[in-house]
Amino acid sequence: MTKGSVVNRCSFCNRSAEDVDTLVAGAGVYICDACVALSAEVIKNKPDGPKRTTPVWEGIDDDTLLAHLPRIDAIRHQVDDDLRCWVGEARRRGMSWDRVGEALGMRRQSAWERFS
Ligand SMILES: [Zn+2]
């Protein structure tokens, strides 16, 4: 699953589309079949108690934390590439920079400067 020379990667395990059976696309993010299966297992075995939306920092050592940073940065770039692709399609369909900017909550000029 590629867009030009861009190889999409699972946003969770970072494996490329070529290295997985299925890569499901979301809004700028992707998840592979293995991560879907792992997620289903986590959901099935979720502990009781309050829901957590942030990492348990105390359980993450410094090396693990630092190793995670480039993965987050790679996902940021993938999301940005996906947004450019969608904006490009909007423009190809003849949508104005006004409309694109409005959809993104920015002015026409800002949308043009960012994506043209
Ligand atoms: Zn994955």
mmCIF file of C-alpha atoms and ligand atoms in Angstrom:
data_model
loop_
_atom_site.group_PDB
_atom_site.id
_atom_site.type_symbol
_atom_site.label_atom_id
_atom_site.label_comp_id
_atom_site.label_asym_id
_atom_site.label_seq_id
_atom_site.Cartn_x
_atom_site.Cartn_y
_atom_site.Cartn_z
ATOM 1 C CA MET A 1 0.000 0.000 0.000
ATOM 2 C CA THR A 2 2.013 2.978 -1.198
ATOM 3 C CA LYS A 3 1.392 6.554 -2.235
ATOM 4 C CA GLY A 4 4.167 7.375 -4.672
ATOM 5 C CA SER A 5 7.416 6.519 -2.953
ATOM 6 C CA VAL A 6 5.918 6.650 0.554
ATOM 7 C CA VAL A 7 5.712 3.282 2.312
ATOM 8 C CA ASN A 8 2.973 3.256 4.902
ATOM 9 C CA ARG A 9 3.796 1.709 8.262
ATOM 10 C CA CYS A 10 1.781 0.411 11.171
ATOM 11 C CA SER A 11 1.558 3.298 13.638
ATOM 12 C CA PHE A 12 1.830 0.822 16.515
ATOM 13 C CA CYS A 13 4.673 -1.585 15.600
ATOM 14 C CA ASN A 14 6.260 0.373 12.719
ATOM 15 C CA ARG A 15 6.270 -2.619 10.333
ATOM 16 C CA SER A 16 5.889 -1.610 6.706
ATOM 17 C CA ALA A 17 2.874 -2.488 4.583
ATOM 18 C CA GLU A 18 5.070 -4.992 2.738
ATOM 19 C CA ASP A 19 5.885 -6.834 5.988
ATOM 20 C CA VAL A 20 2.308 -7.398 7.173
ATOM 21 C CA ASP A 21 -0.698 -9.275 5.799
ATOM 22 C CA THR A 22 -3.116 -6.351 6.172
ATOM 23 C CA LEU A 23 -2.615 -2.683 6.973
ATOM 24 C CA VAL A 24 -5.809 -0.833 7.870
ATOM 25 C CA ALA A 25 -5.816 2.924 7.219
ATOM 26 C CA GLY A 26 -7.290 5.477 9.586
ATOM 27 C CA ALA A 27 -7.049 9.263 9.529
ATOM 28 C CA GLY A 28 -3.301 9.529 8.998
ATOM 29 C CA VAL A 29 -2.523 6.419 11.019
ATOM 30 C CA TYR A 30 -2.378 2.719 10.217
ATOM 31 C CA ILE A 31 -2.707 -0.521 12.135
ATOM 32 C CA CYS A 32 -1.586 -3.984 11.019
ATOM 33 C CA ASP A 33 -3.403 -7.271 11.471
ATOM 34 C CA ALA A 34 -0.988 -8.371 14.237
ATOM 35 C CA CYS A 35 -1.579 -5.176 16.230
ATOM 36 C CA VAL A 36 -5.339 -5.517 15.778
ATOM 37 C CA ALA A 37 -5.091 -9.063 17.196
ATOM 38 C CA LEU A 38 -2.925 -7.853 20.093
ATOM 39 C CA SER A 39 -5.345 -4.987 20.763
ATOM 40 C CA ALA A 40 -8.279 -7.397 20.808
ATOM 41 C CA GLU A 41 -6.392 -9.511 23.362
ATOM 42 C CA VAL A 42 -5.667 -6.454 25.529
ATOM 43 C CA ILE A 43 -9.327 -5.399 25.362
ATOM 44 C CA LYS A 44 -10.490 -8.912 26.206
ATOM 45 C CA ASN A 45 -8.193 -9.092 29.242
ATOM 46 C CA LYS A 46 -8.434 -5.493 30.383
ATOM 47 C CA PRO A 47 -8.079 -5.068 34.117
ATOM 48 C CA ASP A 48 -10.809 -3.583 36.207
ATOM 49 C CA GLY A 49 -10.280 -0.084 37.505
ATOM 50 C CA PRO A 50 -9.988 3.415 36.118
ATOM 51 C CA LYS A 51 -9.085 3.860 32.465
ATOM 52 C CA ARG A 52 -5.587 5.183 31.765
ATOM 53 C CA THR A 53 -4.875 7.428 28.790
ATOM 54 C CA THR A 54 -1.253 8.242 29.621
ATOM 55 C CA PRO A 55 1.766 5.946 29.914
ATOM 56 C CA VAL A 56 2.741 4.567 33.283
ATOM 57 C CA TRP A 57 5.985 6.565 33.408
ATOM 58 C CA GLU A 58 7.339 4.719 36.426
ATOM 59 C CA GLY A 59 7.380 1.464 34.416
ATOM 60 C CA ILE A 60 9.368 2.876 31.496
ATOM 61 C CA ASP A 61 13.167 3.044 31.783
ATOM 62 C CA ASP A 62 15.171 5.846 30.129
ATOM 63 C CA ASP A 63 16.404 3.736 27.178
ATOM 64 C CA THR A 64 12.866 2.579 26.367
ATOM 65 C CA LEU A 65 11.597 6.159 26.602
ATOM 66 C CA LEU A 66 14.343 7.425 24.246
ATOM 67 C CA ALA A 67 13.781 4.545 21.804
ATOM 68 C CA HIS A 68 10.125 5.513 21.599
ATOM 69 C CA LEU A 69 10.794 9.125 20.528
ATOM 70 C CA PRO A 70 11.848 8.408 16.908
ATOM 71 C CA ARG A 71 8.821 6.126 16.481
ATOM 72 C CA ILE A 72 6.497 8.950 17.517
ATOM 73 C CA ASP A 73 8.362 11.332 15.211
ATOM 74 C CA ALA A 74 8.043 8.857 12.296
ATOM 75 C CA ILE A 75 4.278 8.640 12.904
ATOM 76 C CA ARG A 76 4.104 12.452 12.934
ATOM 77 C CA HIS A 77 5.779 12.519 9.513
ATOM 78 C CA GLN A 78 3.443 9.784 8.228
ATOM 79 C CA VAL A 79 0.392 11.747 9.412
ATOM 80 C CA ASP A 80 1.764 14.902 7.770
ATOM 81 C CA ASP A 81 2.380 13.033 4.480
ATOM 82 C CA ASP A 82 -1.164 11.630 4.615
ATOM 83 C CA LEU A 83 -2.631 15.089 5.253
ATOM 84 C CA ARG A 84 -0.701 16.475 2.263
ATOM 85 C CA CYS A 85 -2.049 13.643 0.125
ATOM 86 C CA TRP A 86 -5.660 14.383 1.150
ATOM 87 C CA VAL A 87 -5.232 18.128 0.674
ATOM 88 C CA GLY A 88 -3.735 17.398 -2.739
ATOM 89 C CA GLU A 89 -6.807 15.369 -3.656
ATOM 90 C CA ALA A 90 -9.090 18.192 -2.442
ATOM 91 C CA ARG A 91 -7.192 20.630 -4.664
ATOM 92 C CA ARG A 92 -7.210 18.179 -7.591
ATOM 93 C CA ARG A 93 -11.027 18.118 -7.244
ATOM 94 C CA GLY A 94 -11.023 21.893 -7.582
ATOM 95 C CA MET A 95 -11.742 22.794 -3.967
ATOM 96 C CA SER A 96 -10.590 26.289 -3.054
ATOM 97 C CA TRP A 97 -7.891 27.112 -0.504
ATOM 98 C CA ASP A 98 -10.716 28.827 1.423
ATOM 99 C CA ARG A 99 -12.557 25.511 1.798
ATOM 100 C CA VAL A 100 -9.424 23.549 2.622
ATOM 101 C CA GLY A 101 -8.397 26.131 5.200
ATOM 102 C CA GLU A 102 -11.874 26.211 6.723
ATOM 103 C CA ALA A 103 -11.880 22.407 7.072
ATOM 104 C CA LEU A 104 -8.557 22.599 8.898
ATOM 105 C CA GLY A 105 -9.527 25.567 11.067
ATOM 106 C CA MET A 106 -7.038 27.884 9.413
ATOM 107 C CA ARG A 107 -7.112 30.828 7.050
ATOM 108 C CA ARG A 108 -6.872 30.393 3.298
ATOM 109 C CA GLN A 109 -3.394 31.937 3.250
ATOM 110 C CA SER A 110 -2.136 29.591 5.980
ATOM 111 C CA ALA A 111 -3.483 26.547 4.145
ATOM 112 C CA TRP A 112 -1.868 27.694 0.903
ATOM 113 C CA GLU A 113 1.477 28.391 2.610
ATOM 114 C CA ARG A 114 1.493 25.029 4.341
ATOM 115 C CA PHE A 115 0.387 22.795 1.486
ATOM 116 C CA SER A 116 1.064 24.474 -1.862
HETATM 117 ZN ZN ZN B 1 1.435 -3.300 13.845
#
